[in-house]
Coordinates of C-alpha atoms in Angstrom, one line a residue:
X1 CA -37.0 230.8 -82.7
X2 CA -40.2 230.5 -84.6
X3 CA -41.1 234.2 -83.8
X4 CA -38.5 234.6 -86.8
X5 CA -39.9 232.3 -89.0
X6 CA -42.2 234.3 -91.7
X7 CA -46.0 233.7 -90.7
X8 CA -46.6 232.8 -94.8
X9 CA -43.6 230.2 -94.7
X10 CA -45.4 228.8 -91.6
X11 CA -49.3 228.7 -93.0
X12 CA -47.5 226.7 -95.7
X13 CA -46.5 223.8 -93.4
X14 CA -49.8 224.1 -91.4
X15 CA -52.1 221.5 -91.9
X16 CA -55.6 222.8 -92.9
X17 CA -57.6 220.1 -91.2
X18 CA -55.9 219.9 -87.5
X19 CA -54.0 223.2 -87.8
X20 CA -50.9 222.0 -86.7
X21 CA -47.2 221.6 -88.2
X22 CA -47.4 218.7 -91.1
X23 CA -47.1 215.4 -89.5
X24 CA -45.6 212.9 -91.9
X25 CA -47.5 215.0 -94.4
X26 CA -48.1 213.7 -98.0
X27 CA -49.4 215.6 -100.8
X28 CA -52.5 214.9 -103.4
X29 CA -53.1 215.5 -107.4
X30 CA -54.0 219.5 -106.8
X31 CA -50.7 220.2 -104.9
X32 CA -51.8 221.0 -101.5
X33 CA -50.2 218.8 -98.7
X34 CA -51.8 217.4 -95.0
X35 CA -51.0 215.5 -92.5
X36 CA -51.2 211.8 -93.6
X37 CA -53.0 210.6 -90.7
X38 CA -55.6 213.5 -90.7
X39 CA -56.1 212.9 -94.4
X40 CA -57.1 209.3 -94.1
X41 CA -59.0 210.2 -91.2
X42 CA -60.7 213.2 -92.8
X43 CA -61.6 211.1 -95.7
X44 CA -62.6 208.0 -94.1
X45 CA -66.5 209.1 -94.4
X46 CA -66.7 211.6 -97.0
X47 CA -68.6 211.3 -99.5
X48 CA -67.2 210.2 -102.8
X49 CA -65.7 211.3 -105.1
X50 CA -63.0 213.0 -101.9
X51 CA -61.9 216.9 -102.3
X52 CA -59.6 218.8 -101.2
X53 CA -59.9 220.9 -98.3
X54 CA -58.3 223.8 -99.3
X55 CA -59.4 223.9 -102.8
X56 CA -62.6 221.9 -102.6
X57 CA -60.8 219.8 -106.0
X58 CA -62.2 216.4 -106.0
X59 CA -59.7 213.6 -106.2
X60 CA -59.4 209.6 -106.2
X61 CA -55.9 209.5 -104.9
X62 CA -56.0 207.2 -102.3
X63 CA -51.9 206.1 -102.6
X64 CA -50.8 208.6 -100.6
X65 CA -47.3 209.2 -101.7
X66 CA -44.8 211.1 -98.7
X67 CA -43.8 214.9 -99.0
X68 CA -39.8 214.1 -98.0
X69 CA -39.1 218.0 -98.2
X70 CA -42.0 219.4 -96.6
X71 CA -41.7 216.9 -93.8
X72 CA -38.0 218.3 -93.2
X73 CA -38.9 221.9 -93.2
X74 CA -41.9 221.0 -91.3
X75 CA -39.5 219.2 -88.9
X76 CA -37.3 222.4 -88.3
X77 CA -40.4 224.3 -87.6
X78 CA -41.3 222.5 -85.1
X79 CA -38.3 222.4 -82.9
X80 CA -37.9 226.2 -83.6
X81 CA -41.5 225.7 -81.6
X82 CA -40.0 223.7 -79.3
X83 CA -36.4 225.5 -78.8
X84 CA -39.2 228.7 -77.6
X85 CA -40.8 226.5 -75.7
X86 CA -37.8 225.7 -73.5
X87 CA -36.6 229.0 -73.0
X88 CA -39.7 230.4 -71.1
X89 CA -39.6 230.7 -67.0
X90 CA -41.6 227.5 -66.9
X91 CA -38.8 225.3 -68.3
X92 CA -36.0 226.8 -66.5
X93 CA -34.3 224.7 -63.6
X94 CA -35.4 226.1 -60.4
X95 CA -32.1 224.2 -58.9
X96 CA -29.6 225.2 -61.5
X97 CA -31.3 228.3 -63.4
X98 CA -30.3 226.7 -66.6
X99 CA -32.8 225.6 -69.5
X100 CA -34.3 221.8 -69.9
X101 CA -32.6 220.3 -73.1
X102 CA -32.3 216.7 -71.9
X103 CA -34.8 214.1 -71.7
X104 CA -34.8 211.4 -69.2
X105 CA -36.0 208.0 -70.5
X106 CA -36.2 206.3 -67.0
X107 CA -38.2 209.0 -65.1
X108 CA -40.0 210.1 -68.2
X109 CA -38.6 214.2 -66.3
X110 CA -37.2 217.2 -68.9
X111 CA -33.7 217.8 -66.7
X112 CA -31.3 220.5 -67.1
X113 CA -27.9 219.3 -68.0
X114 CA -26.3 219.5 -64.6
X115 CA -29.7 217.7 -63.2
X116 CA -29.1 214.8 -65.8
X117 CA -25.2 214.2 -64.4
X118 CA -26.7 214.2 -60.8
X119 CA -26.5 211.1 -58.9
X120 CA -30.5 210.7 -58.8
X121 CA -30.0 210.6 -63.2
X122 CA -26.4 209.2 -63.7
X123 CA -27.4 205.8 -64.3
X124 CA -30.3 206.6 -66.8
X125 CA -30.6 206.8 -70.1
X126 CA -31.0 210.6 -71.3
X127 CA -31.4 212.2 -74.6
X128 CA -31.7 215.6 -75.7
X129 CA -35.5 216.6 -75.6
X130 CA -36.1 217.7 -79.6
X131 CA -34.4 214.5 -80.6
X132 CA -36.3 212.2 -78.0
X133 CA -39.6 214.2 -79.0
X134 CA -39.1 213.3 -82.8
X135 CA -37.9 209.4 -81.9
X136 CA -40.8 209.3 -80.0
X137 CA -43.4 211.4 -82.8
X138 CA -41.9 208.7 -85.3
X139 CA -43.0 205.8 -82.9
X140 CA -46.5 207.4 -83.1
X141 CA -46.8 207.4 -86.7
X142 CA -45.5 204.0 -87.1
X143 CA -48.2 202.8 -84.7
X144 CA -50.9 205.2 -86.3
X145 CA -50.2 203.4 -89.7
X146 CA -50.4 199.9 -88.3
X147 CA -53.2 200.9 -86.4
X148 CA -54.9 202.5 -89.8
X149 CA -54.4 199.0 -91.6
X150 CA -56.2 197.1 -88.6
X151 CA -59.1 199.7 -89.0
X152 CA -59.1 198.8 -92.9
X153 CA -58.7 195.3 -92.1
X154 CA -61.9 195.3 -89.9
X155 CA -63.9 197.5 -92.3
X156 CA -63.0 194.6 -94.9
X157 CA -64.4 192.2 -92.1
X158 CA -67.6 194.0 -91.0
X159 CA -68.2 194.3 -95.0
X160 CA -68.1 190.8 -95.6
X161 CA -69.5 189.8 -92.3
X162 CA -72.8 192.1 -93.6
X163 CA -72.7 190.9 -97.2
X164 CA -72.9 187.4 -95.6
X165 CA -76.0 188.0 -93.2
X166 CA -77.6 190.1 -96.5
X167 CA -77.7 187.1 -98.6
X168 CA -77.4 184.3 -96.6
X169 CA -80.6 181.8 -97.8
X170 CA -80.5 178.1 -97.2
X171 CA -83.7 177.7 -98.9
X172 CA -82.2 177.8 -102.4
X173 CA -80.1 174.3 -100.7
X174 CA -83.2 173.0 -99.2
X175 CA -85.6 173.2 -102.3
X176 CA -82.6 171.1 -103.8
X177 CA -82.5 168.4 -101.8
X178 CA -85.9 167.9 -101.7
X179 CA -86.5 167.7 -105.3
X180 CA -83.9 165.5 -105.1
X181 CA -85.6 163.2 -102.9
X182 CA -88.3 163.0 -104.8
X183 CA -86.4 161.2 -107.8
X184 CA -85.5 158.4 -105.2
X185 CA -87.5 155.7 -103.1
X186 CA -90.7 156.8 -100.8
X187 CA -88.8 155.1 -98.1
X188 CA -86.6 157.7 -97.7
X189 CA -88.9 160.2 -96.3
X190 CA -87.5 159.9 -92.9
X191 CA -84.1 160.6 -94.1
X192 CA -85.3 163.4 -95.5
X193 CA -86.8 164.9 -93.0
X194 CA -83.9 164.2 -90.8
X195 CA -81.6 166.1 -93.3
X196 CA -83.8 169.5 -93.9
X197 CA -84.0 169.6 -90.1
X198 CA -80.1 169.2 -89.4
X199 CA -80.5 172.1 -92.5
X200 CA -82.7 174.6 -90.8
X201 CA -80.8 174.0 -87.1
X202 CA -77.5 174.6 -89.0
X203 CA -79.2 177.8 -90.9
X204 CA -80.0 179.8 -87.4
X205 CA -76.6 178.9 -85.7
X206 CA -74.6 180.2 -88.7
X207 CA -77.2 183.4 -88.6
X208 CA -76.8 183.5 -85.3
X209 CA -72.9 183.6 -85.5
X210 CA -72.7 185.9 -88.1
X211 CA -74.9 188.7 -86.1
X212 CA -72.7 188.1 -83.2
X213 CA -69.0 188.7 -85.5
X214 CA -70.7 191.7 -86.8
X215 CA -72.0 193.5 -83.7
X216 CA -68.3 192.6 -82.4
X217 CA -67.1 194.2 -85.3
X218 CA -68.6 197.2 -84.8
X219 CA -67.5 197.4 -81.2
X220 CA -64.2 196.9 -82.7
X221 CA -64.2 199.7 -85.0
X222 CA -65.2 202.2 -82.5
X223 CA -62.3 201.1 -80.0
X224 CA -60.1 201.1 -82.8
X225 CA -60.5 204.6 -84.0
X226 CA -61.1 206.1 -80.5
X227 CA -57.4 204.8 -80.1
X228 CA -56.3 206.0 -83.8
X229 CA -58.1 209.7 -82.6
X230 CA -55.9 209.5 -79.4
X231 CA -52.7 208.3 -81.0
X232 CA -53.3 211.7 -83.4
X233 CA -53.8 214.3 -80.6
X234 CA -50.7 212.9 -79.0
X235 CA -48.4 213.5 -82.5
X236 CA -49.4 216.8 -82.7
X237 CA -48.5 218.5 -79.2
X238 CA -45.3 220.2 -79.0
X239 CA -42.5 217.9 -78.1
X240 CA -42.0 218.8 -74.4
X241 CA -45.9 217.8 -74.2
X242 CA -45.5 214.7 -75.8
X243 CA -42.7 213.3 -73.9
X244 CA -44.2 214.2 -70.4
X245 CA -48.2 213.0 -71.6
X246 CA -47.2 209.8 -73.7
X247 CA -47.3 207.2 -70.8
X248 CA -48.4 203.9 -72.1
X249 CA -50.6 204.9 -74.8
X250 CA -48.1 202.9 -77.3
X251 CA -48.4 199.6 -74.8
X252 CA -51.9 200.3 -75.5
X253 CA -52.3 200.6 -79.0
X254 CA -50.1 197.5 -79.8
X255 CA -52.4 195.6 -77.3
X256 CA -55.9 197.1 -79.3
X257 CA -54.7 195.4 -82.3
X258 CA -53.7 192.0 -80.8
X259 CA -57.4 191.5 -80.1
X260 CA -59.1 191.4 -83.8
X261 CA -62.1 189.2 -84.9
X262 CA -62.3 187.3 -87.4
X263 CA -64.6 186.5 -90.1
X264 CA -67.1 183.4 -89.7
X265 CA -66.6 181.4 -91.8
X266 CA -69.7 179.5 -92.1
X267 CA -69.7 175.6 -93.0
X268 CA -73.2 173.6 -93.9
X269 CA -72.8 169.9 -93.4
X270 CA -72.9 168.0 -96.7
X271 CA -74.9 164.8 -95.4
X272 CA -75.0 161.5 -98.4
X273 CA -78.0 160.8 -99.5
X274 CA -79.2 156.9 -100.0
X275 CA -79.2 155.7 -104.0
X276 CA -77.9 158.9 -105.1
X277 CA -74.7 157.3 -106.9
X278 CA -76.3 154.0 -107.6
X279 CA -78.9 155.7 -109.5
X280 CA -76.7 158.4 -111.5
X281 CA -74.0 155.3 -111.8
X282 CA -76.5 153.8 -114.6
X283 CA -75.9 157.0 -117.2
X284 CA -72.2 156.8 -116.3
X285 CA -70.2 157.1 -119.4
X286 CA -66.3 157.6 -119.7
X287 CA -65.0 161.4 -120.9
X288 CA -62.1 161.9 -122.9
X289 CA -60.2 165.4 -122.0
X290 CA -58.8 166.5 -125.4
X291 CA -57.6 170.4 -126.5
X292 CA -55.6 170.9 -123.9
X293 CA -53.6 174.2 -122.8
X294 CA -50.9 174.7 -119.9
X295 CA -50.7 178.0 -119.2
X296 CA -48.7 180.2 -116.1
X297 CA -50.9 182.8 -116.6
X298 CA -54.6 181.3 -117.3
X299 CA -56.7 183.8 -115.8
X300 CA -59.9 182.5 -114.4
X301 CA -59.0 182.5 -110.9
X302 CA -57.6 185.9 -111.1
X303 CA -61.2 186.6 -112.3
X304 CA -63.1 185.2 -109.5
X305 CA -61.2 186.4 -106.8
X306 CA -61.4 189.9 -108.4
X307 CA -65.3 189.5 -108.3
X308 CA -66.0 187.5 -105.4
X309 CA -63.3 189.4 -103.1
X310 CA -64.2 192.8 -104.4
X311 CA -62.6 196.0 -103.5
X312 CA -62.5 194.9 -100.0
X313 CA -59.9 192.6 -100.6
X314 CA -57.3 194.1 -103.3
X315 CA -54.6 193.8 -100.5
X316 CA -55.3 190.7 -99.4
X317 CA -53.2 188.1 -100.1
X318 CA -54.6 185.3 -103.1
X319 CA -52.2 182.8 -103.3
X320 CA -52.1 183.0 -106.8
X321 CA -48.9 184.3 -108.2
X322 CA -47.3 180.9 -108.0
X323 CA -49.6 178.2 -109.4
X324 CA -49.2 176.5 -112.7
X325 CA -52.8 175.9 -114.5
X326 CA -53.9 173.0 -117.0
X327 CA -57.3 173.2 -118.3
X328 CA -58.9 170.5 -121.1
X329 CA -61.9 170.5 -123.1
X330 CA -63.8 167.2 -123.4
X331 CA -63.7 165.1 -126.8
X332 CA -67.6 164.4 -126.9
X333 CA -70.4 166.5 -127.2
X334 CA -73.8 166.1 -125.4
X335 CA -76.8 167.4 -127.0
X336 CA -79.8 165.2 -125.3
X337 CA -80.3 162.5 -122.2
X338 CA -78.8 162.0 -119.0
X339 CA -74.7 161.6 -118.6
X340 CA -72.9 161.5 -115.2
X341 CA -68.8 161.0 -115.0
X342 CA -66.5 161.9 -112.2
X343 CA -62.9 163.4 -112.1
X344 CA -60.5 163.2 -109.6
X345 CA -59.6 167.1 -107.8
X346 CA -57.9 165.5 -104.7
X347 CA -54.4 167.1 -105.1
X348 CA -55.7 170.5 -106.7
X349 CA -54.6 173.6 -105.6
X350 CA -57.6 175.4 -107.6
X351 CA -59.5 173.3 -109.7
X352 CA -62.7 173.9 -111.8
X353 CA -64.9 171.2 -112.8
X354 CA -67.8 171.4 -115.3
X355 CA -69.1 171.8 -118.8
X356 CA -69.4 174.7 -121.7
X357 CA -71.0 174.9 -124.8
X358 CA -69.0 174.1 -127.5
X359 CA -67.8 177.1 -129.0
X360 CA -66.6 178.6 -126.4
X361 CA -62.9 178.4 -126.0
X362 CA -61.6 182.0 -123.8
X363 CA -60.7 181.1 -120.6
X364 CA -60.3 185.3 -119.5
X365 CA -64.0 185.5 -120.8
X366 CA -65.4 182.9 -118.3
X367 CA -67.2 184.8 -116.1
X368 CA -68.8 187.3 -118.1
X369 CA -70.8 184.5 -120.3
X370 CA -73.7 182.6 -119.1
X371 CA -72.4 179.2 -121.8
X372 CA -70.8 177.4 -118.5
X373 CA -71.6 175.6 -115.4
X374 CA -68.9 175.2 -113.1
X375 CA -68.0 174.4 -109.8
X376 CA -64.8 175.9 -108.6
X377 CA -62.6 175.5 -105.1
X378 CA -60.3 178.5 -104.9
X379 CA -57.5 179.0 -102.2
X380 CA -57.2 181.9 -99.9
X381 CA -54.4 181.5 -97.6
X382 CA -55.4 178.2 -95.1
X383 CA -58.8 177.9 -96.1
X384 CA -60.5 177.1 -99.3
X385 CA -64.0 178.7 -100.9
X386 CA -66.3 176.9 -102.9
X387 CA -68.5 178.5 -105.4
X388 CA -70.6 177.7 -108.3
X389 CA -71.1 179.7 -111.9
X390 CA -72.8 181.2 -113.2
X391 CA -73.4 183.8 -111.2
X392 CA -70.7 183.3 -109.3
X393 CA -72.1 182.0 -105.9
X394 CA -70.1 181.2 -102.8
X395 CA -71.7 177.5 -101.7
X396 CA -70.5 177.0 -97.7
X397 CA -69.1 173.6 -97.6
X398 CA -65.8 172.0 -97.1
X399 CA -63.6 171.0 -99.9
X400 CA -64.5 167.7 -101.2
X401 CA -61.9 165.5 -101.2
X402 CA -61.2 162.8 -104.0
X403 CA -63.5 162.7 -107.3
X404 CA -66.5 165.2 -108.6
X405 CA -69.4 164.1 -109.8
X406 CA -70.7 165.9 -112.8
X407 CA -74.7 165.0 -113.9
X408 CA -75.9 166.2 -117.5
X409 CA -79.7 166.2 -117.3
X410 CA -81.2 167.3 -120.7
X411 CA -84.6 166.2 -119.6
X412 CA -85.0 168.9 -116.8
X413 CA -82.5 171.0 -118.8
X414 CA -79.8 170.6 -115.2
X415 CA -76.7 170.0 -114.2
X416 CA -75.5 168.7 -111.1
X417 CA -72.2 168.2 -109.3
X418 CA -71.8 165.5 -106.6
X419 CA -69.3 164.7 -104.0
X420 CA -68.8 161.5 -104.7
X421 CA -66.3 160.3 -101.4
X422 CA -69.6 161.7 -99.0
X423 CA -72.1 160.7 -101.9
X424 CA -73.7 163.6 -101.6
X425 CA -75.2 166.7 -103.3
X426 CA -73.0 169.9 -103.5
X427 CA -75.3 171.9 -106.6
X428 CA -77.9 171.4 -108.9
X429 CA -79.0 173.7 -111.3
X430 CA -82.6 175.2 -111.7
X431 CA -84.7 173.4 -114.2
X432 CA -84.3 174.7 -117.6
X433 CA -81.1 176.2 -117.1
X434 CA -79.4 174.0 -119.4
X435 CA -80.9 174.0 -122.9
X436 CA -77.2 174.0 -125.6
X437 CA -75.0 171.7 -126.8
X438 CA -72.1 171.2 -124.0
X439 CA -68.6 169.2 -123.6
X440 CA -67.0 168.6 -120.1
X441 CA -64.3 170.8 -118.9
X442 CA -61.8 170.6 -116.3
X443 CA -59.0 173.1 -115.3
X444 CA -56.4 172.4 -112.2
X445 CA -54.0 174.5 -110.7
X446 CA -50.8 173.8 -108.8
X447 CA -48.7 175.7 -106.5
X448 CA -44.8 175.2 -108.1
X449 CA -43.7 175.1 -104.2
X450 CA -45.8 172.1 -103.7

């Protein structure tokens, strides 16, 4: 009975924050231990760095690893609680006079023995009551940590959804084209006007879109920890409470988390423009890809999934342990006029298309060094990202499909990249961004279960 369990050896597997037995407790640098799900809870909005809240110790430990031995004792504890529980007045048979011990899972009833061989039970499926209450407990905790990754999972969501709306700016795109335009024919001033408005009309349906995934994301979040906060308060009653009060709250919970949104994924409409490959097709020259490398482990992509994806992402899944890289280094070196060339990225799995100045060589050094200018399409599960660098900038448009265009522009000090299929503009560089010797560069990845 837990009257003869010694109050010290039960403050020990109390939990501090809900002040109940430790449920599926775990146990952080400073020693003290708490419930798993209250900890994550508890530490969900604090402030970094986290403390302790017995000792007031900060810590980072966020890999919470399981107390097996405290969980145990912990688990004794309670059905002492439980066996006490059982014996009162309120738990006795009024039929029989004996105690409740068995669990009925049909009627959902706490039945004496002689109850559960009656002809009312025979057919259903009984159990006694502390085994049942800890099945059932375990049930909980398996749905609280789902649950918990769904809430993470939408936090990730919300955060990108935000970090969208925060620096989503077409006008950066539709300074572009219009410089463009004014390098081509006067006659094309209807086009032109016809593209920036298909522009701007795409611009407030996109930010329109994105305002609705976020406020739905923050509905989300508030259902899905309102069901997280329930889930909790059920684990910790006593086990005859938690049989009799469960109902369908795990029906419920499985069906919360059915229902997630998604991110948007937000796609501008690459549109060609007229006599924009004629006119580049007369500085065409032919590249030669020379110092090559082949390399498992070539980690540029690792680098830009790392920086575009953030902390938000370290569990997501990138698609890149599998690929087998091959990056070259053009032959020639341009120091002055125009050049434009195209290379073929159709059957890429990543690929990165570009040039660099001629000294550089360190592929894991990429992005830290402003002596590139790339344009890179990296995987992430079904879909594919586009970005340009540097700085590393995610451009929303589909993967081209077939050959890159690549425009050296020493006169403005630019570089361009073109898809050639759509001849059209994907990125062009600010004026004066270009002003060092450079030499092409390409780098393609393939998955090895392609």
């Amino acid at each position: 009975m837990e009257s003869e369990i010694p109050r010290p050896f039960q403050k020990e597997l109390t939990c501090s924050i809900c002040m109940n037995y430790l449920t599926d407790p775990v146990t952080i640098g400073c020693g003290h231990s708490f419930c798993w799900p209250c900890l994550c809870l508890s530490w969900e909005e604090a402030q970094i760095p986290t403390c302790c809240h017995v000792c007031q110790r900060p810590s980072q430990q966020r890999d919470f690893k399981p107390d097996i031995c405290v969980k145990r004792m912990s688990l004794l504890a309670r059905q002492a609680r439980l066996r006490q529980i059982l014996s009162s007045k309120e738990h006795i048979c009024v039929t029989h006079q004996e105690t409740k011990k068995i669990f009925c899972e049909e009627d959902k009833n706490l039945l004496c023995l002689l109850c559960s061989n009656s002809q009312e039970h025979r057919g259903h499926r009984h159990c006694p009551i502390e085994e049942a209450a800890e099945e059932y407990r375990e049930k909980l905790l398996k749905q609280m940590r789902s649950l918990w990754g769904k809430i993470q999972e939408n936090k990730r969501n919300l955060n990108e959804e935000k970090r969208k709306i925060l620096t989503w700016d077409v006008s950066i795109r539709e300074n572009m084209l219009k410089t463009e335009y004014r390098k081509l024919y006067p006659v094309l001033c209807m086009e032109e006007q016809k593209h920036l408005e298909r522009l701007q009309k795409e611009d407030e349906n996109i930010v329109e879109q994105l305002k609705r995934s976020e406020a739905k994301m923050v509905q989300t979040e508030k259902h899905l920890k309102r069901m997280y906060e329930e889930l909790m308060r059920m684990c910790h009653k006593s086990g005859e409470k938690l049989l009799q009060d469960l109902g369908d709250l795990l029906i419920r919970s499985e069906t919360v988390q059915q229902h997630m949104p998604h991110p948007v994924r937000p796609v501008l409409s690459i549109k060609p423009i007229t006599g924009l490959i004629d006119r580049l097709n007369l500085c065409r020259v032919e590249i030669s890809l020379s110092n090559e490398i082949s390399n498992h482990n070539i980690r540029l992509f690792e680098d830009v999934r790392t920086f575009v994806l953030r902390q938000d992402h370290q569990d997501a899944s990138l698609n890149s342990d599998r690929s087998n890289y091959f990056a070259a280094w053009g032959a020639h070196i341009f120091v002055s006029g125009q050049h434009y060339w195209e290379l073929d990225v159709d059957n890429s799995w990543d690929w990165a298309v570009g040039v660099c100045k001629l000294s550089w060589k360190n592929i894991g050094t990429m992005l830290a060094t402003k002596e590139i200018f790339l344009l890179l399409c990296m995987k992430e599960g079904d879909h594919y990202r586009i970005l340009t660098s540097p700085p590393v900038t995610c451009q929303y448009i589909e993967k081209p499909l077939g050959r890159i265009g690549v425009f050296l522009d020493f006169k403005s000090k630019s570089v361009s990249f073109l898809n050639v299929a759509m001849r059209s503009l994907i990125w062009t560089y600010p004026a004066g961004s270009l002003n060092f010797p450079v030499r092409p560069f390409f780098l393609t990845g393939h998955n090895d279960q392609e």
